[in-house]
XYZ file of C-alpha atoms in Angstrom:
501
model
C 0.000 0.000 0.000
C 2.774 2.246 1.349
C 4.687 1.562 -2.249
C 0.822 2.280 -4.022
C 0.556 5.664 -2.495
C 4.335 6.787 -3.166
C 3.686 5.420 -6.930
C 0.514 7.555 -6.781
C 2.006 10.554 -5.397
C 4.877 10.336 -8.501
C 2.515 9.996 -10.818
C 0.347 12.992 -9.559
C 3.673 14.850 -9.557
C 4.482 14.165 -12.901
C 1.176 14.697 -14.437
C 1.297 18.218 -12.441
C 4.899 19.317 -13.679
C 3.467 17.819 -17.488
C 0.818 20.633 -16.599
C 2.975 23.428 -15.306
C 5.351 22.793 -18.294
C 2.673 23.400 -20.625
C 1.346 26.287 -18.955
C 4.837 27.622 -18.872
C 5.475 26.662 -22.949
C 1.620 28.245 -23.480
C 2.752 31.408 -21.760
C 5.977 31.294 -23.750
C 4.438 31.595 -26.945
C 1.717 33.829 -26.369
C 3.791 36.381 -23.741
C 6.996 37.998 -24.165
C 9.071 36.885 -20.945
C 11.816 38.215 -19.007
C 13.980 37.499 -16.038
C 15.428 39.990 -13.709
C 17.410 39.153 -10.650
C 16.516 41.244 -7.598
C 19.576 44.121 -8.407
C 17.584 44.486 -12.024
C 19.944 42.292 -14.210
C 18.549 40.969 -16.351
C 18.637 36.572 -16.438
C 17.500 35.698 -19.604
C 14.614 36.741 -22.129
C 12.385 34.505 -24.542
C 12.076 35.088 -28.243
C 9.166 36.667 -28.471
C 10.790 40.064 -25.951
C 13.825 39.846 -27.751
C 11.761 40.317 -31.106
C 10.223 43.175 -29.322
C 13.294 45.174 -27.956
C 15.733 44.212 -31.197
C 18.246 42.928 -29.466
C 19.884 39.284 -28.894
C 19.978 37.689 -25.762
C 23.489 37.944 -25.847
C 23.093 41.805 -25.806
C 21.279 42.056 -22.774
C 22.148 39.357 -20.723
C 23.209 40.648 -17.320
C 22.642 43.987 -18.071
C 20.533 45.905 -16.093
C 16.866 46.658 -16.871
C 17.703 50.426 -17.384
C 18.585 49.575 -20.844
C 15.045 49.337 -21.799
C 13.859 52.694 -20.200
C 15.266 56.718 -21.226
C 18.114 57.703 -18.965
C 16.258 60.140 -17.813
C 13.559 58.237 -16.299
C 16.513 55.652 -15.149
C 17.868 58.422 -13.034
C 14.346 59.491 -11.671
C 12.977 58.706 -7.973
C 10.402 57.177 -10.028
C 12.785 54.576 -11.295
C 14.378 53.824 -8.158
C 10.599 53.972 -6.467
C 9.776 50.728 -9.222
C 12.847 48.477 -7.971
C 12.103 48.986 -4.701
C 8.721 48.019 -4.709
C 9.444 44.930 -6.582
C 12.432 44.144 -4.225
C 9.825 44.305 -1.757
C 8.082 41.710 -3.126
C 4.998 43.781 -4.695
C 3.186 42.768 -7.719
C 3.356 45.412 -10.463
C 1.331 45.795 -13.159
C 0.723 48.320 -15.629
C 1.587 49.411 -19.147
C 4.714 50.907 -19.540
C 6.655 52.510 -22.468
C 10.338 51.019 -23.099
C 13.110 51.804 -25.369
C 13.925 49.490 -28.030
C 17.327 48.985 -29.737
C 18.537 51.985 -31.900
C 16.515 54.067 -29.632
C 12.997 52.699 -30.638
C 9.878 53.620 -28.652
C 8.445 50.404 -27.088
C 5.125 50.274 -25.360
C 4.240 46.726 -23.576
C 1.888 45.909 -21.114
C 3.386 43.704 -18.428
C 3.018 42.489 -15.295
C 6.196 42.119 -13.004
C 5.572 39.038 -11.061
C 7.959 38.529 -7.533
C 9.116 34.849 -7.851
C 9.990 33.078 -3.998
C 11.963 29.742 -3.338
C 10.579 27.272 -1.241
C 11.695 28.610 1.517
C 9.451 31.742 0.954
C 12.459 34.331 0.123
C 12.392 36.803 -3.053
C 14.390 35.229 -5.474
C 14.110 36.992 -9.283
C 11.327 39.171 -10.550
C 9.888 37.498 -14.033
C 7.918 39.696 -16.407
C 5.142 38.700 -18.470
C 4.599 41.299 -21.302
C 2.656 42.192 -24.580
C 3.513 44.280 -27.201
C 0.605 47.108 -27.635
C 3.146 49.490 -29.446
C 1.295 49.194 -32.260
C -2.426 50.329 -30.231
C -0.339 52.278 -28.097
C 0.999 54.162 -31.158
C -2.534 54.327 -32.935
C -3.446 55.604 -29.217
C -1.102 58.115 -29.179
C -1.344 59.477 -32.485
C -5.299 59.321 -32.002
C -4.593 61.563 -28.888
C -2.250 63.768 -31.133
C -5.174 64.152 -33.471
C -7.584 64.237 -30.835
C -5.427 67.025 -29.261
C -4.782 68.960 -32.787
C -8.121 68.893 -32.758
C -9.114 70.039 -29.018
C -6.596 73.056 -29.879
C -8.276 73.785 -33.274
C -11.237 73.673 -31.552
C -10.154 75.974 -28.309
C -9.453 78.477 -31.576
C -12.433 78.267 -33.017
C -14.115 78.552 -29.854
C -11.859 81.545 -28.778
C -12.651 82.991 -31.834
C -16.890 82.680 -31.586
C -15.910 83.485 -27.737
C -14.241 86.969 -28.356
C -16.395 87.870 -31.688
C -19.674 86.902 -29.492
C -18.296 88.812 -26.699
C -17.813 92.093 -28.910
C -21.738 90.951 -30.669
C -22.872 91.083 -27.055
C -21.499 94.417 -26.656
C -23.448 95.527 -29.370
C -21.018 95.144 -31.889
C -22.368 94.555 -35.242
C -18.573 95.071 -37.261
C -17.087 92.260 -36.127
C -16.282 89.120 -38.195
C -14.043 86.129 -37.620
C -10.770 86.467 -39.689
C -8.973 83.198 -38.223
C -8.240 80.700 -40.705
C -10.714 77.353 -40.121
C -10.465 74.127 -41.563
C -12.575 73.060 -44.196
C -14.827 71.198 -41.218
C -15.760 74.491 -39.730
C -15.413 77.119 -42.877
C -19.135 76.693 -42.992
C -18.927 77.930 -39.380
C -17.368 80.945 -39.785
C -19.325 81.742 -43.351
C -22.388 81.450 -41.428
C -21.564 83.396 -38.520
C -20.492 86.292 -40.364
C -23.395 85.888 -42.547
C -25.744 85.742 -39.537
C -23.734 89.326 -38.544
C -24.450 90.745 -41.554
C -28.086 90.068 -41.325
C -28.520 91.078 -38.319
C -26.573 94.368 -38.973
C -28.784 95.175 -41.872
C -31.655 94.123 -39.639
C -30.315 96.485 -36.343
C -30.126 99.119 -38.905
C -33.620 98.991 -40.614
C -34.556 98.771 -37.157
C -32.617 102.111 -36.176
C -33.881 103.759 -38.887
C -37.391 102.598 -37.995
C -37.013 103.259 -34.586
C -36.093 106.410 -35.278
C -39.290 107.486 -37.517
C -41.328 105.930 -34.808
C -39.651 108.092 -32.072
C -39.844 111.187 -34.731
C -43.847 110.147 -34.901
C -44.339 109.536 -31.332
C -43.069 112.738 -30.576
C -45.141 114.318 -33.175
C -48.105 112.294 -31.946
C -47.360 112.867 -28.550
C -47.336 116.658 -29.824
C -50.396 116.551 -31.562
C -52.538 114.869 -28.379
C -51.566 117.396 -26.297
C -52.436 120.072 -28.616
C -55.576 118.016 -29.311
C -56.303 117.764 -25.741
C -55.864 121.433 -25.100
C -57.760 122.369 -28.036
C -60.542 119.289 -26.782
C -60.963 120.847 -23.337
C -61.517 124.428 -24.657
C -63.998 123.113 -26.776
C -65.548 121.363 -23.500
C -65.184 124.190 -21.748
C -66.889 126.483 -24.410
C -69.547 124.091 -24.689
C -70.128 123.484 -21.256
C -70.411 127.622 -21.351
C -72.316 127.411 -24.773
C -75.027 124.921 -22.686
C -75.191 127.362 -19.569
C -75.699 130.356 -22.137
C -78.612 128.465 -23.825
C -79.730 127.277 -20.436
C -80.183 130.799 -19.892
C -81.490 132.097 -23.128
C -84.072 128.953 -22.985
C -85.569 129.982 -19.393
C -85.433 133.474 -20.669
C -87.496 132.756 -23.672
C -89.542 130.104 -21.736
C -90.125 133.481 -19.774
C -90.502 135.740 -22.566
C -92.916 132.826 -23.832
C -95.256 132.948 -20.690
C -95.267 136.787 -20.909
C -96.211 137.155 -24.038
C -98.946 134.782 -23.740
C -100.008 136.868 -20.836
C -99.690 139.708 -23.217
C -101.939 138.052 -25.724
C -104.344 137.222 -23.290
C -104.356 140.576 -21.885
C -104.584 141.718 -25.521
C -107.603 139.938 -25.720
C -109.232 141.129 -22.995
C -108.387 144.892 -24.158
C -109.751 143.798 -27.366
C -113.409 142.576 -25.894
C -113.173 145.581 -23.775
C -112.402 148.082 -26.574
C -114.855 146.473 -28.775
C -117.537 147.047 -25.626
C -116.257 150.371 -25.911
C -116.653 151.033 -29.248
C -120.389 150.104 -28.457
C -121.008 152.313 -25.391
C -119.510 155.481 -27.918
C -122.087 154.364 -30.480
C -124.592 154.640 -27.872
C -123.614 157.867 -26.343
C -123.230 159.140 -30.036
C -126.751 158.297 -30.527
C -127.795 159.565 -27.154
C -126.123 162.849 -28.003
C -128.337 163.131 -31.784
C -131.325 162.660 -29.679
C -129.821 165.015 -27.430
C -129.234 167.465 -30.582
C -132.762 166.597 -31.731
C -134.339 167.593 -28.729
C -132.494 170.893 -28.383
C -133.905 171.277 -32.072
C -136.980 170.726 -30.930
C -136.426 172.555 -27.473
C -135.268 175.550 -29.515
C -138.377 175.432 -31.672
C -140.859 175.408 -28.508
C -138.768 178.238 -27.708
C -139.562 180.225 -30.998
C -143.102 179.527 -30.271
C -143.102 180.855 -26.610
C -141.339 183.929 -27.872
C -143.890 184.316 -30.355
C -146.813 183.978 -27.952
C -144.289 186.764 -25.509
C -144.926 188.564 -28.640
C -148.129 188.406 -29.973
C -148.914 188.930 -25.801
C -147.173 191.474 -25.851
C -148.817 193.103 -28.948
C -152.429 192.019 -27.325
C -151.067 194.032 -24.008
C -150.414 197.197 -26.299
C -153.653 197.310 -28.451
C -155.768 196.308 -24.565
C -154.205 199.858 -23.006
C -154.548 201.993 -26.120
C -158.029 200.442 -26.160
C -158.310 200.997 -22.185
C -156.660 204.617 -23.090
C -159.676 205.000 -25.316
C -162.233 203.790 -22.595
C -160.461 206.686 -20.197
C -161.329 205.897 -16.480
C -163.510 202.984 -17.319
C -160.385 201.342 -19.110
C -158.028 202.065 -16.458
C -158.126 198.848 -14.619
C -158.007 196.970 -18.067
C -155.136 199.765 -18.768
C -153.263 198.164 -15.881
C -153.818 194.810 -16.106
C -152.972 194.820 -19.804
C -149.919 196.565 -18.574
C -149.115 193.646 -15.948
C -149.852 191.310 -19.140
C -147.430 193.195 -21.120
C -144.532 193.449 -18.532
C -145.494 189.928 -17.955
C -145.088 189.173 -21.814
C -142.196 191.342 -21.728
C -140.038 189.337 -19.177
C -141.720 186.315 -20.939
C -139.996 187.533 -23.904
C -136.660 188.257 -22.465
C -136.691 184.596 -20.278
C -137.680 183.095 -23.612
C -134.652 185.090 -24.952
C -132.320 183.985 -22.527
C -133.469 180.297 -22.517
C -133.295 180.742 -26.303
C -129.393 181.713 -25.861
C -128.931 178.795 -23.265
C -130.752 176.352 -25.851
C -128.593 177.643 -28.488
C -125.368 177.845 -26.541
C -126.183 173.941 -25.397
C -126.807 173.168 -28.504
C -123.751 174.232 -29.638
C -122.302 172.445 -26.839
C -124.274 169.529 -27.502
C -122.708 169.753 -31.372
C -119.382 170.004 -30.101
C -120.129 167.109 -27.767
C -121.607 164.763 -30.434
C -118.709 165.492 -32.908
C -115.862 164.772 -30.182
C -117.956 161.957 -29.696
C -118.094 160.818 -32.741
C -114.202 161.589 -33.042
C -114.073 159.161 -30.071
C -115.986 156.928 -31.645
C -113.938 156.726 -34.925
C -110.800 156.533 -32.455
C -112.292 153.626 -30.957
C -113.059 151.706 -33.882
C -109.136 152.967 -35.278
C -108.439 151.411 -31.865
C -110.277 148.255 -31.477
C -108.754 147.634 -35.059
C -105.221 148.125 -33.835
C -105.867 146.290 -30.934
C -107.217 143.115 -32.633
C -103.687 143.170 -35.016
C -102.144 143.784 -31.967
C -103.944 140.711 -30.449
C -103.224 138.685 -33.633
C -99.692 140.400 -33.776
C -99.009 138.916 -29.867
C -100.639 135.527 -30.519
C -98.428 134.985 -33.424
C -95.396 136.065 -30.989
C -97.035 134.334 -28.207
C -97.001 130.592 -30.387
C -93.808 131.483 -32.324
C -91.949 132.029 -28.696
C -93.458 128.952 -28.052
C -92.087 127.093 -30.568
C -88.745 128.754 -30.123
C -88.782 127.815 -26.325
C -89.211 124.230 -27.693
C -86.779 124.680 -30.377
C -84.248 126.402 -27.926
C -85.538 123.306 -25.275
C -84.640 120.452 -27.999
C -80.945 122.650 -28.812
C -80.264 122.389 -25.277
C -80.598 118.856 -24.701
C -78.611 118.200 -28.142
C -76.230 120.661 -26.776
C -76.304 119.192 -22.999
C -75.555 115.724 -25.038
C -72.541 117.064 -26.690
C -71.642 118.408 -23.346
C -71.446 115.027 -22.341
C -69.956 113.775 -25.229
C -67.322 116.600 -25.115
C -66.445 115.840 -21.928
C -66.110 111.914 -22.796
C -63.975 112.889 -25.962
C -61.914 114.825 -23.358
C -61.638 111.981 -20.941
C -60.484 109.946 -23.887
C -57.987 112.696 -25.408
C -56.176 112.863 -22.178
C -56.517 109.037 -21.910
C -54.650 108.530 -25.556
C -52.389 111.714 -24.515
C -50.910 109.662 -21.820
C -50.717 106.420 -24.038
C -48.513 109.124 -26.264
C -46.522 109.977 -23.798
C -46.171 106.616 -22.760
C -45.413 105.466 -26.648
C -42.965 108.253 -27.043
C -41.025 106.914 -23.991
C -41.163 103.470 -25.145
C -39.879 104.886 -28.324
C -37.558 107.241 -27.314
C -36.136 103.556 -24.972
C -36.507 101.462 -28.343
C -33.738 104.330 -29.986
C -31.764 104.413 -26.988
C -31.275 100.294 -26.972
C -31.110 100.360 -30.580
C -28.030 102.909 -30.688
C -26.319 100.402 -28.767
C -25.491 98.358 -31.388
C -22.771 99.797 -33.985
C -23.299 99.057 -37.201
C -20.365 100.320 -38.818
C -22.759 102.042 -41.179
C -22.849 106.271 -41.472
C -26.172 105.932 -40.760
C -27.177 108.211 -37.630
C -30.455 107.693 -35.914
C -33.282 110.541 -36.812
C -33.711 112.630 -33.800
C -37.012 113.972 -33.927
C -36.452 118.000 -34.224
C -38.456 119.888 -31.165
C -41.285 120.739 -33.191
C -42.109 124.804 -32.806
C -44.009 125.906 -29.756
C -47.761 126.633 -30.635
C -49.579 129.912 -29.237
C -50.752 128.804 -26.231
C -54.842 129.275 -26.533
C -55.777 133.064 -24.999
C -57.767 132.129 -21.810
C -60.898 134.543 -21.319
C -62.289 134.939 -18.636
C -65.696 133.182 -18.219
C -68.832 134.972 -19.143
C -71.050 135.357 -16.164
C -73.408 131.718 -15.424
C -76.553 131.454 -13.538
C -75.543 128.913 -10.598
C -78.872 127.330 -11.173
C -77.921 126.247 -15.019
C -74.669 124.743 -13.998
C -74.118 121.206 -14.155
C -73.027 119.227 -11.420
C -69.890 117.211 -12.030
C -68.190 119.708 -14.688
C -64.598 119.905 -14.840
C -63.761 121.847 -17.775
C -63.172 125.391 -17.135
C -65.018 127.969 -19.165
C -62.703 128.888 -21.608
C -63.273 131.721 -24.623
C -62.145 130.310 -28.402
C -59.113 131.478 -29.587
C -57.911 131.849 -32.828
C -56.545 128.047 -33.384
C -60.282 126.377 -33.853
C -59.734 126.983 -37.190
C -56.952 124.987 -37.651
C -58.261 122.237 -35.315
């Protein structure tokens, strides 16, 4: 059994160093091996690193792995930092660029493996390594490019950088110059196209900003003329509407009175025409009057003729009682009593006979003033009734101009209202002027930011020549009672510029 197991074991042993041996060969073909003692001579070296450094083994053999690095690093604290971590016994690994012989850049990528007898001590280093010069070089000149590129690409970008930088400082001249590669030619074309564009555009703007400050102002301008002019129209309507409020109630007053008048016209009229009667009567009264002093003045004659035919009875009775002597002497005096008596008959009859004729002349007089008055009368009853007709016609006709003047006024109240709406408005779009004209004026002042290289300067609007202010009159006199509550405008008399507006 004993000689089993050792038989066993020698087999095992075998088959394990048949395995390591072919790992080993494997590892030789594929890997390019060399052996360093711990002081960095080099041992020996398999084909495949000597067909990667140039050289024979012969060459190297007991040199020292500095060969295969630049002096430079070989005399570096790096260098020495490397040996002594692999004299240490730490496991390196890494790729690493060498130098080849003739001076030949090498770039492997290798592991430097510590190697320990059996009793556990650091014996040699061995290096397993593959040559990557070829992807290391492809690398490299991939980063070369890559970096070429990353500096093209820096100018390029220092060049959009600075010429975007001056375009955000409103500069509108600039244009990239630097020389770009065909790949970003198109870049440049197109940025200094986009420039141009956009310096033609910031200059129609300019120039349109401009015209629209130059027309603000003028608008500006014309709404505050406009309002001015607007509220002394309010204002001279507002005193237009108090005027006619006035001139209505005074014709409305003017109305009443003159139908008062024509009613009072009227009255004369029916009076006068009473009157006219009441003179006819009297004129008749004063012909029967007349008439009966005729008549009056012929009993008269007749009284005087009886005084004296009496009287001539009287005379022949006392020369007939001076015939009879004493037996006629009491006829003699009472035909002498009959005689006196016919004799004062006479003389009253006289007298009444100068009354009668003086009344009648009176009475003459009387009936032709009267009938003077009555003709008057009639002349003035006439009058009167034209003068009635005349004052009716006034009466309605001041009617219908208290209506008229009634409908003006509440056409003229309406564009009182209006007016003063309108006025609200004006000073409404005044302040949107204003407001448009400071916008504008803004607009030009951002716009002349931007230099456009051009000769073009922007249009300052000219201050426009001061207008006559309006003459302010003072306000006729208003009846409180016509004013309307809630007026603002101030009474203001026209002035010259209505014309124009």
């Amino acid at each position: 059994m004993a000689l089993f197991s050792i038989g066993r074991d020698t087999g095992d042993q075998a088959n394990r160093i048949c395995e390591l041996e072919g790992i080993v060969a494997a590892i030789q073909r594929s890997q390019a091996v060399i052996e360093f003692n711990l002081d960095g001579s080099i041992i020996t070296a398999n084909d495949n690193f000597l067909r990667a450094v140039g050289y024979g083994l012969g060459e190297i053999q007991g040199r020292h792995h500095s060969l295969f690095v630049d002096p430079a690093f070989a005399a570096g604290a790096e260098y020495r930092d490397f040996w002594q971590r692999l004299k240490a016994g730490e496991f390196l690994t890494g790729k690493y660029k060498r130098v080849g012989k003739g001076g030949r850049e090498i770039w492997i990528q290798a592991t430097y493996n510590p190697v320990f007898d059996r009793h556990g001590k650091l014996a040699k280093v061995i290096k397993f390594a593959a040559d990557v010069t070829a992807a290391e070089t492809e690398r490299l000149e991939s980063e070369r490019e890559r970096d070429a590129m990353r500096q093209e690409q820096d100018e390029i970008v220092s060049a959009l950088a600075n010429s975007l930088q001056r375009l955000a400082q409103g500069d509108l001249t600039v244009r990239i110059d630097a020389h770009f590669d065909a790949r970003h030619d198109r870049l440049k074309a197109d940025f200094n196209a986009a420039v141009d564009s956009l310096k033609d555009a910031m200059g129609a703007i300019a120039e349109a900003a401009g015209g629209m400050e130059s027309g603000a102002v003028e608008i500006a301008s014309a709404s505050n003329d406009l309002s001015k002019r607007t509220e002394q129209q309010a204002a001279s309507l507002e005193e237009t509407a108090a005027a006619l409020d006035e001139i209505t109630a005074t014709v409305k007053r003017s109305a009443d009175g003159a139908k008062q008048a024509s009613a009072a016209a009227s009255s004369a009229s029916r009076e006068a025409d009473r009157s006219g009667e009441v003179v006819r009567e009297a004129v008749s009264a004063m012909g029967e009057i007349e008439k009966s002093s005729g008549q009056i003045t012929q009993i008269i004659g007749v009284i005087d003729e009886i005084a004296f035919q009496t009287n001539l009875l009287a005379l022949n009775a006392g020369v007939e009682a001076a015939r009879a002597g004493d037996a006629g002497r009491g006829f003699a005096v009472v035909a002498q009593e009959v005689r006196a008596l016919a004799q004062r008959s006479a003389e009253a009859a006289k007298e009444i006979k100068q009354l009668i004729a003086s009344s009648t002349a009176q009475v003459e007089r009387g009936v032709r003033l009267v009938g003077d008055t009555g003709q008057a009368l009639t002349a003035i009853v006439a009058k009167v009734g034209e003068i009635d007709t005349l004052i009716r016609e006034i009466a309605e006709s001041a009617q219908e101009q208290a209506t008229g003047l009634n409908e003006v006024n509440s056409a003229v109240n309406q564009m009182d209202q209006v007016t003063q709406q309108n006025a609200a408005m004006v000073e409404q779009a005044t302040t949107s002027a204003a407001q448009l004209r400071g916008e504008a004026q803004d607009l030009a002042r951002q716009v002349s930011r931007f230099q456009t290289g051009a000769s073009y300067v922007a249009q300052r609007p000219q201050a426009a020549a001061p207008r006559p202010e309006p003459t302010m009159a003072a306000p006729r006199a208003r009846i409180q009672a016509s004013a309307r509550p809630g007026s603002a405008a101030v009474a203001v008399a026209p002035s010259s510029d209505w014309e124009e507006f």
